[in-house]
Tab-separated table of C-alpha atoms in Angstrom:
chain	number	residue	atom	x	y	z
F	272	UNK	CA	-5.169	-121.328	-211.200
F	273	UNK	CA	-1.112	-121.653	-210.798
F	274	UNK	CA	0.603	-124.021	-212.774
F	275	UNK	CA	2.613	-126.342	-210.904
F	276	UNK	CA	6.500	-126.236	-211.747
F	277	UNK	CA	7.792	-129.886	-212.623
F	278	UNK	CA	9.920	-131.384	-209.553
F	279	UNK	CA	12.907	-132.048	-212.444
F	280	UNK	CA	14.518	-129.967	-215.028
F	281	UNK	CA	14.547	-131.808	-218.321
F	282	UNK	CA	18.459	-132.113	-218.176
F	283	UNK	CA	18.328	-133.565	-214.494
F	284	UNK	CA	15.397	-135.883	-215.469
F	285	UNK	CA	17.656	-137.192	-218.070
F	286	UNK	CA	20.129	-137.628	-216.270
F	287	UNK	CA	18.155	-139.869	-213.603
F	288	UNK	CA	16.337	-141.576	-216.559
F	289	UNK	CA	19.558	-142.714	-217.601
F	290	UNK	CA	21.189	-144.082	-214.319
F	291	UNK	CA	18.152	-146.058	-213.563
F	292	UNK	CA	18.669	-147.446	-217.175
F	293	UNK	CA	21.964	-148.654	-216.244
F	294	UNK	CA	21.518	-149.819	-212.860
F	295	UNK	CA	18.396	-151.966	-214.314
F	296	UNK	CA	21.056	-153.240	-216.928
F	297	UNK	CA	23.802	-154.095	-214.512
F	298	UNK	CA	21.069	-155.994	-212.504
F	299	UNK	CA	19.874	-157.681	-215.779
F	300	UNK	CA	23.421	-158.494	-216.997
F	301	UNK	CA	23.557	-161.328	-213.689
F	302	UNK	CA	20.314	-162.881	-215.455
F	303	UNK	CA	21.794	-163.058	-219.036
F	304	UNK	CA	24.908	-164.041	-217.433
F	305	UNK	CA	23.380	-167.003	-215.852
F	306	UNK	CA	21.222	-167.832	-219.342
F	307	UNK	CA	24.046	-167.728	-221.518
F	308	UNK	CA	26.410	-170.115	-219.174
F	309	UNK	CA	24.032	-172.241	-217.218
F	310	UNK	CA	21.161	-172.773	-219.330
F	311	UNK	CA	22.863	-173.191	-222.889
F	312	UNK	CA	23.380	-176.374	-222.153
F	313	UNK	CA	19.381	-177.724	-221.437
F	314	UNK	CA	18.920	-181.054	-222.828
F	315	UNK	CA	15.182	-181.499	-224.483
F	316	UNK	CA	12.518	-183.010	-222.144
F	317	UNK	CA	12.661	-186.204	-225.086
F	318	UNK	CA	16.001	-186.865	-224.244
F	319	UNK	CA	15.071	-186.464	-220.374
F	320	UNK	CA	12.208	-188.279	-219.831
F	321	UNK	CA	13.273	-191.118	-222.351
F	322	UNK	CA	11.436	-194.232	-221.624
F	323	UNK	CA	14.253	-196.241	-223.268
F	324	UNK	CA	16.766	-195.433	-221.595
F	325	UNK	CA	15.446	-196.177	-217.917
F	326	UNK	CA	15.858	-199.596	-216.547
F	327	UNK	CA	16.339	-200.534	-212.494
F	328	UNK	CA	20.036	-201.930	-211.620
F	329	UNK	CA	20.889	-203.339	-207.935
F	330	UNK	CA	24.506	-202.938	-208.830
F	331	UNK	CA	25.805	-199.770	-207.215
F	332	UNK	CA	29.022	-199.277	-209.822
F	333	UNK	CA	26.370	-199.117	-212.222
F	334	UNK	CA	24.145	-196.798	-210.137
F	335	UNK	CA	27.492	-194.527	-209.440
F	336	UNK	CA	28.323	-194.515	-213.088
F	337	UNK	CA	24.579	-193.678	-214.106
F	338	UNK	CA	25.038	-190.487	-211.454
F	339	UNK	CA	28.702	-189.680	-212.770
F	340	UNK	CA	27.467	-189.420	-216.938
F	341	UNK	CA	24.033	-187.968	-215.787
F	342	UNK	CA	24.769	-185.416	-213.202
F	343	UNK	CA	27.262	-184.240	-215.372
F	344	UNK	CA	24.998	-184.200	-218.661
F	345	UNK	CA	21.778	-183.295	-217.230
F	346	UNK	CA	23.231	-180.528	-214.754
F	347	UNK	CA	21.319	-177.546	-216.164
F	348	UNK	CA	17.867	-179.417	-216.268
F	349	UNK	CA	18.946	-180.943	-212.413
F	350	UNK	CA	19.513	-177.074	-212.043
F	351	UNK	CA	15.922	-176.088	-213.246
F	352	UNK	CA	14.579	-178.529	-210.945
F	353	UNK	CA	16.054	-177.610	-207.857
F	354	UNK	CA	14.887	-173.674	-208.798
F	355	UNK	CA	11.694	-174.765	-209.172
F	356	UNK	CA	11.172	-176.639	-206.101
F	357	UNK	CA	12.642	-173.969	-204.106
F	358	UNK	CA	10.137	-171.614	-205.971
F	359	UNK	CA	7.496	-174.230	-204.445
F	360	UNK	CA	8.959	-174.646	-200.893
F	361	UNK	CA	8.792	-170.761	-200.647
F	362	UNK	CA	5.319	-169.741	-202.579
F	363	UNK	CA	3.460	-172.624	-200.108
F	364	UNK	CA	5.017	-171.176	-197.160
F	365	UNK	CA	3.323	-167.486	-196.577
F	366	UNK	CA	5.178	-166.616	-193.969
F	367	UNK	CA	8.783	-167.422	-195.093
F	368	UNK	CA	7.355	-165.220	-198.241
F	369	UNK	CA	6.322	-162.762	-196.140
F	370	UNK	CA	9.756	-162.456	-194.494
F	371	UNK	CA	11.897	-162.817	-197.621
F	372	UNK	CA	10.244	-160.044	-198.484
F	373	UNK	CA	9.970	-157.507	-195.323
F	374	UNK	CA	14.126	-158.566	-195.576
F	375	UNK	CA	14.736	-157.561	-199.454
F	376	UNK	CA	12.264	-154.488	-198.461
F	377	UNK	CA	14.256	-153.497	-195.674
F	378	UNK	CA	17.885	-153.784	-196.419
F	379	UNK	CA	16.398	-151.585	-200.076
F	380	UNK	CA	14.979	-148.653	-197.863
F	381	UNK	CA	18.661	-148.696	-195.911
F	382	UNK	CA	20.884	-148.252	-199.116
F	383	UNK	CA	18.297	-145.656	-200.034
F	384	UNK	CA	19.208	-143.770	-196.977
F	385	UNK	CA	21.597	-140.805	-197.602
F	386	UNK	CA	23.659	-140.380	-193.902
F	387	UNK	CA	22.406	-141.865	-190.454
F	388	UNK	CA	18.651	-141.996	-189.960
F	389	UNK	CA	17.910	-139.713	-186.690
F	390	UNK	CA	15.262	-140.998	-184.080
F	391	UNK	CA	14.122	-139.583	-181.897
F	392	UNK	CA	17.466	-137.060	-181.037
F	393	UNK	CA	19.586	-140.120	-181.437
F	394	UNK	CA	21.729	-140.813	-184.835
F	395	UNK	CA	22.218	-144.394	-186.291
F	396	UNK	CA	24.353	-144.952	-188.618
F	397	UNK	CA	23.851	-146.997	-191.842
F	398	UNK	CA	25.891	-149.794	-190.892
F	399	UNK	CA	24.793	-149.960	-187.653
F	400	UNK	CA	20.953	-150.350	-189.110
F	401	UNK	CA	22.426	-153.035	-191.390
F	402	UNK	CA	23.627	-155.168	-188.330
F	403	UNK	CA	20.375	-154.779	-186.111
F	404	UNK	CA	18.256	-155.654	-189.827
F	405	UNK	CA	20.464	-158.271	-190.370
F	406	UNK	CA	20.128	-159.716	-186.734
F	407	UNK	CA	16.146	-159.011	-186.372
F	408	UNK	CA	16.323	-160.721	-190.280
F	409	UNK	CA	18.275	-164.155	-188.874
F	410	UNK	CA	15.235	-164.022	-185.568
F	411	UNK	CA	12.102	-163.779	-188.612
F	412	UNK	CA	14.009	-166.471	-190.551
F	413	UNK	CA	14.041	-169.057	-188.171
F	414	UNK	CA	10.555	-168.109	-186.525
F	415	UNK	CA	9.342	-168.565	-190.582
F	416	UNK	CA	10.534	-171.927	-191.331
F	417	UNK	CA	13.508	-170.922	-193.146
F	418	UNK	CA	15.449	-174.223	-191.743
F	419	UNK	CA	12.432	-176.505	-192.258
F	420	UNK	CA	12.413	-175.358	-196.080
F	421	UNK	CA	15.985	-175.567	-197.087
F	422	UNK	CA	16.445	-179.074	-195.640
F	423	UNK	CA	12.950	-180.093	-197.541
F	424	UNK	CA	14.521	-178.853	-200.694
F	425	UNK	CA	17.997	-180.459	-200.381
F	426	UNK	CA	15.668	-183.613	-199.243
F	427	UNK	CA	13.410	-183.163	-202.713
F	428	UNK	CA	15.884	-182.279	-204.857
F	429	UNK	CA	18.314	-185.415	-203.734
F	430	UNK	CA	15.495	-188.269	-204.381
F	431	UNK	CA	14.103	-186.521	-207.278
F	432	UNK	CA	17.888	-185.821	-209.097
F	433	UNK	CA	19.560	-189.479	-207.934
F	434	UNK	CA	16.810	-190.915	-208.272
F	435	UNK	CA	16.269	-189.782	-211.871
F	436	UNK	CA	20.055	-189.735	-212.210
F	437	UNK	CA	20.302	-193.680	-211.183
F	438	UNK	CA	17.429	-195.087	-213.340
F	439	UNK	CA	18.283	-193.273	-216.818
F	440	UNK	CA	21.080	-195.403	-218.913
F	441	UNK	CA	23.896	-193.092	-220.160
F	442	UNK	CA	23.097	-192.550	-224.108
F	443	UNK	CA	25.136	-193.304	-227.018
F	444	UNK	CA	27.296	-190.290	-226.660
F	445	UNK	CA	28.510	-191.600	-223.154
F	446	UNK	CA	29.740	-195.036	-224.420
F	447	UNK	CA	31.770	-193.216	-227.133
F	448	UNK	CA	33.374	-190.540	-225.048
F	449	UNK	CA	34.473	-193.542	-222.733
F	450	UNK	CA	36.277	-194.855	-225.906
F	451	UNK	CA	37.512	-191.699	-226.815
F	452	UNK	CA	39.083	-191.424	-223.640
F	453	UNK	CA	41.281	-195.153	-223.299
């Protein structure tokens, strides 16, 4: 019975142990990045989806200055919505899925790569495997529905935003900071 000698000394496991710590924080710091400027300013689902302020108007100044205040106010919930029906249009689709993640996958095992990857007697270089990926990538997108899915959610997202954005009234706060700016 030999015991097995462990693949990393304690130093160099430390050592790795850290930089995966800090390449998991740089990756986090886009995320809190995005929460602290983008989603600060979320307005509550009562002030939303208040039934008070919705009326119809066949006037389109009105409808433009509806989508002026609103799209302005309600950008980070807009924002949420969009996300989450691009979350949708992707999930339903198992193929585009599939291929978002073969890409992610692949272009990962590439930067992994330390010098060119030999096959077969022949040498290709890492940025010469980043331009055939990217290339076989652009072929898998289109073949998925990649097209189909981003027009459906700029489609989506445009009657579900201007639509909300035309039929809520602009509150209180809107009518003053008009005032406050004659």
């Amino acid at each position: 019975m030999s015991t097995a000698e462990p693949l990393l000394s304690g130093a160099a496991a430390q050592h790795v142990g850290n930089a995966m710590a800090a390449e998991a924080e740089s990756r986090l710091a886009f995320l809190k990045k995005f929460r602290q400027e983008k989603l600060s300013n979320l307005r509550p689902l009562s002030d939303f989806f208040d039934k008070n302020r919705i009326s119809f108007t066949t006037s389109f100044g009105e409808i433009s200055k509806r989508w002026n205040y609103n799209l302005q106010y309600f950008a980070a919930n807009y924002l949420l919505i969009v996300l989450g029906l691009a979350i949708y249009a992707v999930i339903t689709n198992w193929m585009l899925l599939f291929t978002i993640a073969f890409i992610f996958g692949g272009f990962y095992v590439i930067s992994r790569l330390n010098g060119p990857l030999t096959i077969g007697g022949t040498s290709v270089s890492p940025s010469s495997l980043y331009a055939g990926y990217a290339g076989a990538s652009l072929i898998l997108l289109l073949f998925s529905g990649a097209t189909g899915a981003i027009f459906w959610i700029i489609g989506a997202a445009a009657i579900v935003v201007l639509g909300h954005a035309a039929l809520l009234e602009p509150g209180l706060e809107g009518e003053f900071g008009a005032d406050a700016q004659v």
